[in-house]
Amino acid sequence: MSMFGEHARVRAAQQRMREARLAAAIPASALLARGERHPFVILGAAAAGGFLLGRSDAKPLHLPGMSHLFGALVSEATTIGASFLAAHTAAQNVAEDV
């Protein structure tokens, strides 16, 4: 492949990364704001998640290729969770304003 073709592919990948970061920034900032208002809920959820992961006997990272799959799934779940909490927070704020 030519150098120009590779350069175009890199530019397209960089653009997709910028768009993905922008899409994740709004829910993540809403989640951080919610965490500042309710720090013990966020701390409790993180502690529960850490406890459950520590107590499970499954070791998915020992299988070849599973670490990438697991990392992608955790990333996707975090994005979906942040979006859900951001939407819930926005709906709750609207209800409180009314």
Short mmCIF file of N, CA and C in Angstrom, two decimals, residues 13-31 79 82-83 86:
data_model
loop_
_atom_site.label_atom_id
_atom_site.label_comp_id
_atom_site.label_asym_id
_atom_site.label_seq_id
_atom_site.Cartn_x
_atom_site.Cartn_y
_atom_site.Cartn_z
N ALA A 13 -8.85 7.20 10.90
CA ALA A 13 -8.88 6.61 12.25
C ALA A 13 -8.81 7.70 13.32
N GLN A 14 -8.00 8.72 13.09
CA GLN A 14 -7.92 9.82 14.05
C GLN A 14 -9.25 10.56 14.15
N GLN A 15 -9.92 10.73 13.02
CA GLN A 15 -11.23 11.40 13.03
C GLN A 15 -12.25 10.57 13.80
N ARG A 16 -12.24 9.24 13.58
CA ARG A 16 -13.17 8.38 14.31
C ARG A 16 -12.90 8.43 15.81
N MET A 17 -11.63 8.50 16.19
CA MET A 17 -11.27 8.58 17.61
C MET A 17 -11.75 9.89 18.22
N ARG A 18 -11.60 10.99 17.48
CA ARG A 18 -12.09 12.28 17.98
C ARG A 18 -13.59 12.24 18.21
N GLU A 19 -14.33 11.66 17.26
CA GLU A 19 -15.78 11.55 17.39
C GLU A 19 -16.18 10.66 18.56
N ALA A 20 -15.46 9.56 18.76
CA ALA A 20 -15.77 8.67 19.87
C ALA A 20 -15.49 9.33 21.21
N ARG A 21 -14.39 10.09 21.28
CA ARG A 21 -14.09 10.80 22.53
C ARG A 21 -15.15 11.84 22.83
N LEU A 22 -15.59 12.54 21.82
CA LEU A 22 -16.62 13.55 22.01
C LEU A 22 -17.93 12.92 22.46
N ALA A 23 -18.27 11.76 21.88
CA ALA A 23 -19.50 11.08 22.25
C ALA A 23 -19.45 10.57 23.69
N ALA A 24 -18.28 10.21 24.18
CA ALA A 24 -18.15 9.70 25.54
C ALA A 24 -17.94 10.81 26.56
N ALA A 25 -17.58 12.00 26.13
CA ALA A 25 -17.25 13.08 27.06
C ALA A 25 -18.47 13.58 27.82
N ILE A 26 -19.59 13.72 27.16
CA ILE A 26 -20.78 14.26 27.81
C ILE A 26 -21.31 13.32 28.88
N PRO A 27 -21.52 12.03 28.58
CA PRO A 27 -21.97 11.14 29.66
C PRO A 27 -20.95 10.99 30.78
N ALA A 28 -19.68 11.00 30.44
CA ALA A 28 -18.66 10.87 31.48
C ALA A 28 -18.64 12.09 32.39
N SER A 29 -18.80 13.27 31.84
CA SER A 29 -18.82 14.47 32.68
C SER A 29 -20.06 14.51 33.56
N ALA A 30 -21.19 14.03 33.03
CA ALA A 30 -22.40 13.95 33.85
C ALA A 30 -22.22 12.95 34.98
N LEU A 31 -21.55 11.84 34.69
CA LEU A 31 -21.28 10.84 35.73
C LEU A 31 -20.35 11.40 36.80
N THR A 79 -19.26 2.94 28.92
CA THR A 79 -19.87 3.99 28.11
C THR A 79 -21.39 3.93 28.20
N ALA A 82 -22.42 5.07 31.69
CA ALA A 82 -22.30 6.52 31.84
C ALA A 82 -23.41 7.24 31.09
N SER A 83 -23.78 6.73 29.91
CA SER A 83 -24.87 7.34 29.15
C SER A 83 -26.18 7.20 29.90
N ALA A 86 -26.14 9.53 32.89
CA ALA A 86 -26.27 10.92 32.45
C ALA A 86 -27.71 11.23 32.08
#
